[in-house]
Amino acid sequence: MAGLGLGLAILGIAIGLGLVGYSAMQGMARQPEAIGKMQTAMLIAMAFIELVFLLTAFVLAGQFVQMK
Amino acid sequence: MRGLFEIGGALFAASESHGGGHKETSFVGLMVYLVILFAAIFGTLALAKKGLSERVFKNWFTSRFEQLYLFIDQMCINIIGAHGRQYVPIMVGFWLVIFFSNLISLFFPYAPTMDLGFNLALALISIGYVQYEGIRANGVFGHFSHFAGPKLGVALIPITAMIFVIELISEIMKNVSLSVRIYGNIYGGHEATNAMNDLGSKIIPLGDGGYLGIPFGAFLIPVKLLTCLVQALVFTLLTCVYLSLVTHHDHGDEHDHHQDHAPAGAPAHA
């Protein structure tokens, strides 16, 4: 069950990171002079999405240890 | 918080049990890595200081540090505003400690930022400094009323209390998020390298039962270098954002003040 949860979390953040990258690239292509600002916002958003996965991984690692 | 540390300890124990064996380090071991970290930082700074007397910085280290300074200077001014330049020293400090410590994780089996306690200390310093700056900018009451959200009126006092509690929790969670982010990235990078090394450990049989392996994990080093940079950047960036959130209020008031005293002919809201 924990493995399934980890897989679901990976699926979720893959979609999330893909959406962030997609929209950031689209914005950069439309407005190349705003690339600097967009990169900053993109990195912040990516860090927050990544954090969700890291928290999931932490909780599930505890469950894995309990199961073994 | 306590549960988080128990889980982190369990993670260490798990990595111990399946044969990695070098993930856990004692307090003395962490101090050894801190000595390596500070030797690296101050050694590079000493090399950079040599080139400071020239009119044009030709020393490689000096020009890199100049670029770092200009980059963080621009970041502070863009995010915090015109008064952001006073925060450049602490930002450069965070950047150097995190980046060099992440670089150590590329060459050594352990690094200070692979230790959850070290990261939590960094996050506590960062968030504590943000609180200090917020109190200095808005006063004690102003800073804590900032947690309570917008003024809603007497009938909605329960909502305001709830917002206050939630904001306090999110303030504590900022520490957790800052520390777990670095820890997870650096520790995870190490685990991924280990897994890829295991993958390539039995490629060519040597005949006497031994194997010649290919260290596939080495191909991850460029990605890990990128992670090192991005994690140092994200930590300083988020500290900047938190600082701008707590210090922008006095500027907003000043702005309104100016608008109040604008000449009558000027449009009220441009």
XYZ file of C-alpha atoms in Angstrom:
338
model
C 0.000 0.000 0.000
C 2.835 2.353 0.848
C 4.444 1.623 -2.508
C 1.201 2.450 -4.297
C 1.013 5.725 -2.371
C 4.572 6.607 -3.324
C 3.770 5.892 -6.961
C 0.677 8.084 -6.791
C 2.725 10.893 -5.225
C 5.314 10.628 -8.000
C 2.537 10.703 -10.612
C 1.108 13.817 -9.002
C 4.305 15.787 -8.804
C 5.259 14.745 -12.327
C 2.012 16.277 -13.576
C 2.529 19.334 -11.384
C 6.114 19.961 -12.457
C 5.110 19.400 -16.069
C 2.361 22.001 -15.798
C 4.738 24.507 -14.202
C 7.374 23.946 -16.880
C 4.782 24.043 -19.670
C 3.252 27.320 -18.622
C 6.594 28.907 -17.773
C 8.022 27.994 -21.177
C 4.912 29.259 -22.908
C 5.159 32.525 -21.013
C 8.852 32.838 -21.785
C 8.247 32.278 -25.477
C 5.490 34.886 -25.516
C 7.482 37.447 -23.548
C 11.227 36.846 -23.709
C 12.043 40.066 -21.854
C 10.332 38.764 -18.706
C 12.409 35.569 -18.539
C 14.235 36.607 -15.358
C 11.085 37.215 -13.335
C 9.432 34.069 -14.675
C 12.384 31.870 -13.797
C 12.264 33.072 -10.203
C 8.553 32.396 -9.859
C 8.946 29.054 -11.632
C 11.684 27.932 -9.247
C 9.598 28.875 -6.219
C 6.592 26.969 -7.565
C 8.744 23.944 -8.374
C 10.245 23.983 -4.880
C 6.789 23.945 -3.322
C 5.605 21.087 -5.517
C 8.728 19.124 -4.736
C 8.185 19.648 -1.026
C 4.847 17.832 -1.203
C 6.589 14.801 -2.613
C 9.376 14.990 -0.031
C 6.867 15.064 2.813
C 5.058 12.078 1.279
C 8.328 10.215 0.978
C 9.136 10.917 4.622
C 5.793 9.651 5.899
C 5.872 6.572 3.680
C 9.441 5.748 4.668
C 8.240 5.614 8.280
C 5.444 3.227 7.233
C 7.875 1.040 5.298
C 10.035 0.713 8.404
C 7.014 -0.174 10.513
C 5.953 -2.891 8.081
C 9.352 -4.587 7.974
C 8.252 18.096 14.934
C 9.182 15.155 17.127
C 7.445 12.732 14.822
C 9.348 14.188 11.892
C 12.646 13.525 13.597
C 11.581 10.004 14.494
C 10.734 9.407 10.860
C 14.059 10.865 9.788
C 15.806 8.584 12.258
C 13.870 5.637 10.900
C 15.008 6.612 7.412
C 18.604 6.546 8.598
C 18.037 3.193 10.279
C 16.493 1.800 7.100
C 19.445 2.886 5.001
C 21.738 1.292 7.599
C 19.932 -2.018 7.567
C 20.142 -2.709 3.839
C 23.851 -2.427 3.640
C 24.632 1.188 2.822
C 26.169 1.535 6.225
C 27.811 4.965 5.979
C 24.807 7.274 6.178
C 24.724 7.823 9.891
C 27.368 9.966 11.453
C 27.961 10.916 15.044
C 28.102 14.455 16.448
C 31.884 14.388 16.113
C 31.514 13.257 12.511
C 29.216 16.182 11.773
C 31.776 18.517 13.348
C 34.475 17.068 11.088
C 32.311 17.805 8.072
C 31.634 21.312 9.399
C 35.401 21.873 9.614
C 35.700 20.732 5.986
C 32.846 23.075 5.050
C 34.319 26.131 6.742
C 37.802 25.316 5.424
C 36.341 25.221 1.897
C 34.409 28.477 2.324
C 37.186 30.473 3.970
C 39.862 28.992 1.690
C 37.928 30.079 -1.393
C 37.249 33.477 0.150
C 40.962 33.900 0.900
C 41.798 33.002 -2.706
C 39.210 35.529 -3.875
C 40.533 38.214 -1.552
C 43.944 38.045 -3.233
C 42.563 39.604 -6.420
C 40.715 42.460 -4.748
C 43.580 44.948 -5.071
C 43.494 44.975 -8.885
C 41.476 47.560 -10.737
C 39.901 44.916 -12.944
C 39.240 41.588 -11.249
C 41.321 39.073 -13.198
C 41.483 36.463 -10.438
C 39.022 33.684 -11.287
C 37.712 33.318 -7.727
C 37.367 37.076 -7.294
C 35.266 37.476 -10.409
C 33.071 34.510 -9.481
C 32.424 35.979 -6.049
C 31.696 39.334 -7.658
C 29.139 37.666 -9.906
C 27.600 35.934 -6.887
C 27.379 39.238 -5.039
C 25.783 41.011 -7.994
C 23.326 38.151 -8.518
C 22.157 38.114 -4.899
C 22.088 41.912 -4.810
C 19.752 41.934 -7.822
C 17.627 39.170 -6.302
C 17.191 41.061 -3.022
C 16.314 44.312 -4.770
C 13.878 42.658 -7.182
C 12.035 40.708 -4.492
C 12.240 42.811 -1.326
C 12.379 46.245 -2.882
C 14.644 49.245 -2.587
C 15.514 48.517 1.044
C 16.528 44.953 0.169
C 20.205 45.699 -0.176
C 20.692 45.614 3.601
C 19.882 41.885 3.574
C 22.608 40.948 1.080
C 25.189 39.844 3.728
C 22.953 37.247 5.392
C 21.743 36.008 2.001
C 25.296 35.559 0.733
C 26.087 33.772 4.001
C 23.213 31.333 3.547
C 24.105 30.826 -0.099
C 27.749 30.064 0.612
C 27.052 27.673 3.503
C 24.396 25.734 1.614
C 26.154 25.647 -1.740
C 29.540 24.594 -0.360
C 27.940 22.037 1.892
C 26.043 20.634 -1.094
C 29.299 20.524 -3.040
C 30.834 18.499 -0.200
C 28.057 15.963 -0.687
C 29.353 15.400 -4.243
C 32.776 14.289 -3.003
C 32.215 12.810 0.464
C 29.856 10.130 1.784
C 28.228 12.671 4.092
C 27.694 16.400 4.142
C 26.361 18.920 6.669
C 23.224 19.509 4.582
C 22.531 15.742 4.602
C 21.896 16.156 8.330
C 18.330 17.131 9.214
C 19.490 18.879 12.390
C 21.915 21.133 10.528
C 19.226 22.072 8.012
C 16.745 22.742 10.799
C 19.300 25.041 12.420
C 19.682 26.938 9.135
C 15.904 27.206 8.771
C 15.490 28.380 12.379
C 18.120 31.076 11.824
C 16.369 32.164 8.629
C 12.828 32.254 10.073
C 14.019 33.746 13.365
C 15.729 36.532 11.456
C 12.536 37.090 9.461
C 10.552 37.439 12.719
C 13.170 39.828 14.099
C 13.034 41.969 10.981
C 9.234 41.923 11.005
C 9.129 43.102 14.617
C 11.736 45.760 13.851
C 9.751 47.023 10.864
C 6.187 46.896 12.255
C 6.561 46.720 16.038
C 5.593 43.721 18.172
C 1.845 44.315 17.923
C 1.983 45.179 14.228
C 3.966 42.060 13.452
C 1.586 39.736 15.286
C -1.538 41.468 13.990
C -0.091 40.768 10.553
C -0.725 37.084 11.314
C -4.414 37.748 11.936
C -5.149 38.629 8.335
C -7.321 41.559 7.205
C -9.567 43.454 9.610
C -12.954 41.752 9.452
C -15.037 43.450 12.129
C -16.418 42.366 15.507
C -18.830 39.701 14.227
C -16.039 37.716 12.577
C -13.632 37.504 15.531
C -13.714 33.651 15.466
C -12.561 33.741 11.845
C -9.731 36.110 12.754
C -8.692 33.806 15.602
C -8.699 30.843 13.246
C -6.596 32.727 10.699
C -4.181 33.627 13.488
C -3.771 30.000 14.545
C -3.364 28.829 10.959
C -0.774 31.505 10.268
C 1.157 30.483 13.380
C 1.135 26.859 12.213
C 2.283 27.886 8.738
C 5.051 29.951 10.329
C 6.273 26.819 12.120
C 5.837 24.739 8.973
C 8.127 27.141 7.115
C 10.982 25.839 9.267
C 10.057 22.258 8.449
C 9.659 22.940 4.739
C 12.975 24.784 4.413
C 14.906 22.074 6.248
C 13.199 19.045 4.702
C 13.626 20.465 1.213
C 17.420 20.581 1.376
C 17.636 17.343 3.332
C 15.393 15.448 0.936
C 17.160 16.696 -2.145
C 20.705 16.041 -0.988
C 19.951 12.753 0.759
C 17.793 11.621 -2.149
C 20.555 12.438 -4.610
C 22.925 10.297 -2.572
C 20.459 7.422 -2.494
C 19.911 7.649 -6.250
C 23.676 7.548 -6.837
C 23.966 4.503 -4.570
C 21.149 2.742 -6.398
C 22.733 3.395 -9.795
C 26.113 2.201 -8.515
C 24.462 -1.018 -7.333
C 22.958 -1.369 -10.790
C 26.380 -1.309 -12.414
C 28.263 -3.237 -9.753
C 28.230 -6.657 -11.486
C 28.820 -5.935 -15.158
C 32.037 -7.787 -16.084
C 32.865 -11.080 -14.321
C 36.554 -11.423 -13.529
C 36.626 -15.224 -13.245
C 37.616 -15.560 -9.607
C 34.115 -14.746 -8.396
C 34.695 -11.020 -8.353
C 33.143 -8.513 -10.688
C 34.319 -5.354 -12.376
C 31.667 -2.689 -12.039
C 30.888 0.538 -13.806
C 30.007 3.411 -11.465
C 26.827 4.503 -13.234
C 26.158 6.860 -10.338
C 28.945 9.107 -11.578
C 26.736 10.070 -14.518
C 24.353 11.646 -12.011
C 26.957 14.149 -10.848
C 25.986 16.894 -13.359
C 22.364 16.608 -12.220
C 23.481 16.696 -8.595
C 25.572 19.789 -9.295
C 22.444 21.449 -10.687
C 20.545 20.370 -7.567
C 23.268 21.909 -5.381
C 22.907 25.255 -7.143
C 19.115 25.199 -7.209
C 18.755 24.262 -3.542
C 21.071 27.069 -2.410
C 19.151 29.430 -4.698
C 15.738 28.286 -3.473
C 16.657 28.653 0.195
C 17.888 32.226 -0.247
C 14.999 33.044 -2.577
C 12.414 31.844 -0.073
C 14.122 33.742 2.744
C 13.920 36.843 0.529
C 10.228 36.220 -0.147
C 9.454 35.769 3.571
C 11.412 38.943 4.349
C 9.524 40.876 1.699
C 6.223 39.586 3.132
C 6.975 40.899 6.621
C 8.722 44.155 5.692
C 6.571 45.435 2.844
C 3.889 46.865 5.136
C 5.689 50.014 6.183
C 6.343 50.755 2.534
C 2.701 50.229 1.637
C 1.670 52.690 4.347
C 4.207 55.201 3.080
C 2.788 54.800 -0.387
C -0.754 55.458 0.798
C 0.505 58.438 2.726
C 1.952 59.924 -0.430
C -1.271 59.310 -2.273
C -3.215 61.132 0.423
C -1.070 64.186 -0.037
C -1.178 64.087 -3.815
C -2.251 67.323 -5.495
C -5.969 67.625 -6.115
C -5.611 67.676 -9.876
C -3.889 64.300 -9.993
C -6.041 61.244 -10.757
C -6.954 59.413 -7.568
C -6.156 55.955 -8.866
C -3.844 55.812 -11.828
